[in-house]
C-alpha cells in the first residue's frame, strides 16, 4: 500500500541518479552501488545472484528499471541484507587482532582482506588503506577508524 | 592433543573467516554509499547548471519583451545608442589598436606579428607564470583572428592519415591547467599535430582570456591545423552571466570594453563545426531531427549574434531602424543589440533555430526529438534521430561536447555519438576527469583521460566526497533560500494540521515543483532538513542556519529574496543599460527597468519598496546607483561559516 509506493519512489530516485541516458537503464556495474545506497548490504556472492535474477535473458550489460523495481521492492519489504551494526564490526576487528593490541598492522590487514573471504581487489585495498592506515605506525587503530566512518556517514 | 588443536584451529579459522567477511561486506557497503553520495553531488551540480541556463533563456525572452515594449516608454528615459557595422569600423578598430601603447615597464609577453610558434611558447610560459597579456596584444590577436576566421567556411573539412591523427578536445571553460595538461600529454599544435577545439573555451573558469589567447595565437600560427568550433558560451550574452565579462573587466580595466566588443563579433565568425574524413561531424551540442547540414553550410553564420536573442518574425516592421538612436528599441550592451527583425542584420528564424540546435542539444537514450527542457534551448535527440541524420548526410559518427561527464568522455547511441569534455574538476575538486580523443581514418578513436591534481587529490576518498557533497548541498540550500517564501507557502498548504512536519513524499513533491529541479529528494532529505523519529520532515528546519543578508533593515524579506534570486539577471540587465560602462545607472533607468522586469517575471513586489532601496543605495545623492555594489549587497549568510559572497560559489557567477 503506502509503504510500497514510498519504496517505489525511493528506488526510482536511487536508480535515476545512475541512469545517465535517461532511458530507464543503468550499467550493470552500478547495480551494487544502487542497492547499497538504499541501505542494504548484500555480500558479493548475494549480489552476483541478484544480478543474475534481474539481468536480461541475453545479458546486455544494462539493467532495466522494470526488472529492477520488483526485486528491489521485495528486498526492502523483507528487510533483507541488513547493514552491519557498529558493535559487530568492532568485534570482527577484535577477532582478527589475535594479539589484542587494539590495532592491526598494515600487512595483517592486507593479508586478511586480499586473501580470505571475498577478497578485495587491489583498488579496494588501496582505498581502504588510504583512509585507515596511520602512516607513522603503519597500522590501523580500528576503533578510531570505525568511529570516524560512522561520523562521516552521519 | 592433536585433535583438539586442529579443531580449535578450524574453529578459529572459521571465526576469522566470518570476521573477514563482515569487514569486507561492511567496507563495500560503505564504499558504495560514498560513490552514491558523489553521484548525488554531481547530479545537484548539473541540475542547477542547467536550471541556470534556463534562467538565461528566460532572461533573453525578457530582452525580447523589453524590445517590444520600449516603444511605449518615453524615449528620454533610457539612453540609447547605436553602432552600425561597416568598413569604417574595421579601420577604426585597427587605428584604435595601434594607438595603444605598451609601456616599457610592462613585464609580460610581447608578441611579434606575424606570429610564429615561438609566440605560442612565449604565451604558455608567461601564463604559467601567471602574467597577464597586455590589452594591445589581446586586441591585435583578436583582430587578426577574426580576419582569418572570416575566410573559413561554416564547416571546416579535415583529412587524417596514419601519420597525422587529429585530436579533438571538448569544453575547457577557462581552465588553463587543463589546456597545459593536454599540451603536455599530447604535444603542442603543429602541422603534424592538428587539434579541434569544440567550443566553450570561456566562462566559469578563471583564465578564460588566457585560454582563448593561446587558442587564437595557435590558430594564427597554424590556421590549417588548429580548428575552433563555436560553443554555446561563445556568446556575449552567456559571458555576461557566466563570468567571462567580469574576468575581462577585472583584468583589463582600461580597454576591457573594447575587448568585449571585439569578442562579440569574433564569436560570430567561429565556424559552426568540423567534418573529419567526410564521415565524422564535430559540433558543440548536437543535432535535431530537422538538422540540415546543406542549409547550415550556406547560412551567414556571422549574423548569429547571440544564440539567445531570437529574431523577431520577419513581418514585424523594421522601419523603426531607419532613424538612429532614439527611435525604437536599441539597447546598448557591450556589443550593441539592435532591434531584430531587419532581415539584413540577423538570420531568418528557421536558420537561427538550426544553429541553436547545433550548439545546445543533448543526446538521450529515449527515441525521438524533444525540446531540451533542462537547458531551455536546443533539443534532446534519441538514437533514431542520430541514425537518421547520419544516414541522410552519409556520416558515421558525431563527436560533441557540452555536457560534463565523470570520465571526461562518454559513448552513446550505439557508438555513434561521443561526448568529449576537457575541463576536469569542472564542478568541484574531483568531480570529474577531462579527456580528449585522437582520430585517424581506418582506426578506432582513442581516448585519453586526465585530471588536474591538487593537494586535495591526496586526501582519502571519503574526504574528497565530503568536500564535493558539502559544496553541492550549500548551493542547493542557497537555491532553497532564494525561494523560501514560495517553498514555505507550498509546505504549509500541504501541512493541513499545521504540525510543522510533512511526510517525505509530500516534502519531496513541494521541493521538486517549487525549485524545478529533478533530484533524488528522499536521499537528500537528511542533508537538507531535520527528520523526526517517525521519518517526517520538519520543513522549517531547512531555513534555520542560513539567511540572506539584508542590505537595509527596512527592506522586507520577500523583496530581499526576489532580488537575491534574480541578481544574475539584474546584473546583466544593468550592464546592458549602462552604456558608458561606468558601473552606474540612473534612478530613472533603474525604475523603468524594474517595472518592466517585475511585469515580465510576474513579481508582486511593491514598487515603492524597490524605490526605497534604490534611494538608499544612491549614497552620494546624485541620482545614480552603483549597481555592482547594489547587487553585492545581497548574499547568503551561512550561519556557521564565514560569509559567502556570490562570487565565491562555483556556480554563482
Short mmCIF file of N, CA, C and O in Angstrom, two decimals, chain B residues 96 100-103 106 108-109 111 123 126-127 130-142 176 206-214 243-263 334 581:
data_model
loop_
_atom_site.label_atom_id
_atom_site.label_comp_id
_atom_site.label_asym_id
_atom_site.label_seq_id
_atom_site.Cartn_x
_atom_site.Cartn_y
_atom_site.Cartn_z
N UNK B 96 42.56 52.11 -33.49
CA UNK B 96 42.47 52.08 -32.03
C UNK B 96 43.58 51.23 -31.45
O UNK B 96 44.26 51.61 -30.51
N UNK B 100 47.25 52.11 -28.88
CA UNK B 100 47.53 51.64 -27.53
C UNK B 100 49.03 51.45 -27.37
O UNK B 100 49.68 50.76 -28.15
N UNK B 101 49.53 52.01 -26.35
CA UNK B 101 50.95 51.97 -26.12
C UNK B 101 51.29 50.86 -25.12
O UNK B 101 50.61 50.71 -24.10
N UNK B 102 52.31 50.12 -25.43
CA UNK B 102 52.76 49.13 -24.44
C UNK B 102 53.98 49.73 -23.73
O UNK B 102 55.04 49.89 -24.33
N UNK B 103 53.82 50.09 -22.49
CA UNK B 103 54.89 50.79 -21.80
C UNK B 103 56.11 49.89 -21.58
O UNK B 103 56.01 48.67 -21.58
N UNK B 106 56.10 47.28 -18.82
CA UNK B 106 55.31 46.05 -18.97
C UNK B 106 56.23 44.84 -19.00
O UNK B 106 57.15 44.73 -19.81
N UNK B 108 55.12 41.65 -19.13
CA UNK B 108 54.51 40.46 -19.70
C UNK B 108 55.05 40.13 -21.08
O UNK B 108 55.99 40.77 -21.58
N UNK B 109 54.44 39.13 -21.70
CA UNK B 109 54.94 38.68 -23.00
C UNK B 109 54.65 39.72 -24.10
O UNK B 109 53.61 40.37 -24.10
N UNK B 111 54.26 40.00 -28.09
CA UNK B 111 54.09 39.18 -29.29
C UNK B 111 54.61 39.92 -30.51
O UNK B 111 54.53 41.14 -30.58
N UNK B 123 53.76 32.65 -24.85
CA UNK B 123 52.50 32.81 -24.13
C UNK B 123 52.34 31.74 -23.06
O UNK B 123 51.94 32.03 -21.92
N UNK B 126 54.51 32.51 -20.18
CA UNK B 126 54.02 33.70 -19.46
C UNK B 126 52.80 33.38 -18.61
O UNK B 126 52.69 33.78 -17.45
N UNK B 127 51.87 32.63 -19.19
CA UNK B 127 50.65 32.31 -18.45
C UNK B 127 50.94 31.35 -17.31
O UNK B 127 50.28 31.38 -16.27
N UNK B 130 51.67 33.19 -14.48
CA UNK B 130 50.53 34.00 -14.03
C UNK B 130 50.59 35.45 -14.53
O UNK B 130 50.09 36.36 -13.89
N UNK B 131 51.21 35.65 -15.66
CA UNK B 131 51.24 37.01 -16.19
C UNK B 131 49.98 37.29 -17.00
O UNK B 131 49.30 36.38 -17.44
N UNK B 132 49.74 38.56 -17.19
CA UNK B 132 48.58 38.96 -17.99
C UNK B 132 49.07 39.61 -19.28
O UNK B 132 49.95 40.45 -19.27
N UNK B 133 48.47 39.18 -20.37
CA UNK B 133 48.86 39.71 -21.67
C UNK B 133 48.32 41.12 -21.83
O UNK B 133 47.16 41.39 -21.52
N UNK B 134 49.13 42.00 -22.32
CA UNK B 134 48.72 43.39 -22.46
C UNK B 134 47.56 43.51 -23.44
O UNK B 134 47.49 42.82 -24.45
N UNK B 135 46.66 44.45 -23.11
CA UNK B 135 45.45 44.63 -23.92
C UNK B 135 45.76 44.86 -25.39
O UNK B 135 45.02 44.44 -26.28
N UNK B 136 46.86 45.53 -25.63
CA UNK B 136 47.24 45.81 -27.02
C UNK B 136 47.37 44.52 -27.81
O UNK B 136 46.91 44.39 -28.93
N UNK B 137 48.06 43.55 -27.21
CA UNK B 137 48.27 42.28 -27.89
C UNK B 137 46.97 41.49 -27.97
O UNK B 137 46.70 40.81 -28.96
N UNK B 138 46.19 41.55 -26.89
CA UNK B 138 44.90 40.86 -26.91
C UNK B 138 44.09 41.33 -28.11
O UNK B 138 43.58 40.53 -28.89
N UNK B 139 43.99 42.64 -28.25
CA UNK B 139 43.18 43.19 -29.33
C UNK B 139 43.76 42.84 -30.69
O UNK B 139 43.03 42.51 -31.62
N UNK B 140 45.07 42.89 -30.78
CA UNK B 140 45.68 42.56 -32.07
C UNK B 140 45.42 41.11 -32.44
O UNK B 140 45.10 40.79 -33.58
N UNK B 141 45.58 40.25 -31.45
CA UNK B 141 45.34 38.82 -31.72
C UNK B 141 43.88 38.61 -32.15
O UNK B 141 43.60 37.92 -33.13
N UNK B 142 42.97 39.21 -31.42
CA UNK B 142 41.55 39.03 -31.74
C UNK B 142 41.25 39.58 -33.13
O UNK B 142 40.51 38.97 -33.91
N UNK B 176 42.83 26.83 -17.47
CA UNK B 176 44.13 26.87 -18.11
C UNK B 176 44.95 25.63 -17.82
O UNK B 176 45.64 25.09 -18.69
N UNK B 206 38.76 30.63 -14.32
CA UNK B 206 39.33 31.94 -14.03
C UNK B 206 40.24 32.47 -15.12
O UNK B 206 40.67 33.62 -15.06
N UNK B 207 40.54 31.63 -16.10
CA UNK B 207 41.53 32.04 -17.11
C UNK B 207 40.98 31.94 -18.52
O UNK B 207 41.65 31.47 -19.42
N UNK B 208 39.73 32.38 -18.67
CA UNK B 208 39.11 32.29 -19.99
C UNK B 208 39.91 33.06 -21.04
O UNK B 208 40.11 32.58 -22.15
N UNK B 209 40.35 34.25 -20.71
CA UNK B 209 41.05 35.06 -21.72
C UNK B 209 42.38 34.41 -22.08
O UNK B 209 42.77 34.40 -23.25
N UNK B 210 43.06 33.83 -21.10
CA UNK B 210 44.33 33.17 -21.38
C UNK B 210 44.14 31.95 -22.28
O UNK B 210 44.89 31.72 -23.22
N UNK B 211 43.11 31.17 -21.95
CA UNK B 211 42.80 30.02 -22.81
C UNK B 211 42.51 30.49 -24.22
O UNK B 211 43.05 29.96 -25.21
N UNK B 212 41.68 31.50 -24.33
CA UNK B 212 41.30 32.00 -25.66
C UNK B 212 42.51 32.52 -26.41
O UNK B 212 42.66 32.28 -27.61
N UNK B 213 43.39 33.21 -25.71
CA UNK B 213 44.58 33.75 -26.36
C UNK B 213 45.47 32.65 -26.90
O UNK B 213 45.96 32.72 -28.02
N UNK B 214 45.68 31.62 -26.11
CA UNK B 214 46.52 30.51 -26.57
C UNK B 214 45.89 29.87 -27.80
O UNK B 214 46.58 29.57 -28.79
N UNK B 243 30.62 34.74 -16.28
CA UNK B 243 31.90 35.11 -15.70
C UNK B 243 32.96 35.68 -16.62
O UNK B 243 33.88 36.36 -16.14
N UNK B 244 32.87 35.46 -17.92
CA UNK B 244 33.95 35.93 -18.78
C UNK B 244 33.98 37.45 -18.85
O UNK B 244 35.04 38.08 -18.80
N UNK B 245 32.80 38.04 -18.94
CA UNK B 245 32.74 39.51 -19.00
C UNK B 245 33.39 40.10 -17.76
O UNK B 245 34.21 41.01 -17.84
N UNK B 246 33.05 39.53 -16.62
CA UNK B 246 33.63 40.01 -15.37
C UNK B 246 35.14 39.88 -15.39
O UNK B 246 35.87 40.76 -14.94
N UNK B 247 35.60 38.73 -15.88
CA UNK B 247 37.04 38.48 -15.88
C UNK B 247 37.76 39.53 -16.73
O UNK B 247 38.77 40.09 -16.31
N UNK B 248 37.21 39.82 -17.89
CA UNK B 248 37.83 40.80 -18.78
C UNK B 248 37.86 42.18 -18.13
O UNK B 248 38.89 42.85 -18.11
N UNK B 249 36.72 42.57 -17.57
CA UNK B 249 36.67 43.91 -16.99
C UNK B 249 37.57 44.02 -15.78
O UNK B 249 38.07 45.09 -15.46
N UNK B 250 37.77 42.91 -15.13
CA UNK B 250 38.65 42.92 -13.97
C UNK B 250 40.12 42.99 -14.39
O UNK B 250 40.91 43.73 -13.83
N UNK B 251 40.46 42.22 -15.42
CA UNK B 251 41.87 42.18 -15.81
C UNK B 251 42.27 43.35 -16.70
O UNK B 251 43.43 43.72 -16.75
N UNK B 252 41.28 43.90 -17.40
CA UNK B 252 41.60 44.97 -18.35
C UNK B 252 40.71 46.16 -18.08
O UNK B 252 39.68 46.37 -18.73
N UNK B 253 41.10 46.95 -17.11
CA UNK B 253 40.21 48.00 -16.65
C UNK B 253 40.05 49.12 -17.66
O UNK B 253 39.02 49.74 -17.75
N UNK B 254 41.09 49.37 -18.44
CA UNK B 254 41.00 50.48 -19.38
C UNK B 254 40.39 50.04 -20.71
O UNK B 254 39.51 50.69 -21.24
N UNK B 255 40.86 48.93 -21.22
CA UNK B 255 40.45 48.51 -22.56
C UNK B 255 39.45 47.37 -22.57
O UNK B 255 39.12 46.84 -23.64
N UNK B 256 38.96 47.00 -21.41
CA UNK B 256 38.07 45.84 -21.31
C UNK B 256 36.89 45.94 -22.24
O UNK B 256 36.51 45.01 -22.93
N UNK B 257 36.29 47.13 -22.25
CA UNK B 257 35.09 47.30 -23.05
C UNK B 257 35.38 47.04 -24.53
O UNK B 257 34.61 46.38 -25.23
N UNK B 258 36.52 47.53 -24.97
CA UNK B 258 36.87 47.35 -26.38
C UNK B 258 37.09 45.87 -26.68
O UNK B 258 36.71 45.36 -27.73
N UNK B 259 37.74 45.22 -25.75
CA UNK B 259 37.99 43.79 -25.93
C UNK B 259 36.66 43.05 -26.04
O UNK B 259 36.48 42.18 -26.90
N UNK B 260 35.73 43.40 -25.18
CA UNK B 260 34.43 42.72 -25.22
C UNK B 260 33.71 42.96 -26.53
O UNK B 260 33.09 42.07 -27.09
N UNK B 261 33.79 44.18 -27.00
CA UNK B 261 33.15 44.47 -28.29
C UNK B 261 33.76 43.62 -29.41
O UNK B 261 33.05 43.07 -30.25
N UNK B 262 35.07 43.54 -29.38
CA UNK B 262 35.76 42.77 -30.42
C UNK B 262 35.38 41.30 -30.33
O UNK B 262 35.15 40.64 -31.33
N UNK B 263 35.33 40.82 -29.10
CA UNK B 263 34.98 39.42 -28.89
C UNK B 263 33.61 39.10 -29.44
O UNK B 263 33.39 38.06 -30.06
N UNK B 334 27.46 45.63 -24.35
CA UNK B 334 28.84 45.71 -24.77
C UNK B 334 28.95 45.53 -26.27
O UNK B 334 29.92 45.86 -26.87
N UNK B 581 29.51 52.24 -19.53
CA UNK B 581 30.19 51.30 -18.66
C UNK B 581 30.85 51.97 -17.46
O UNK B 581 32.02 51.73 -17.15
#
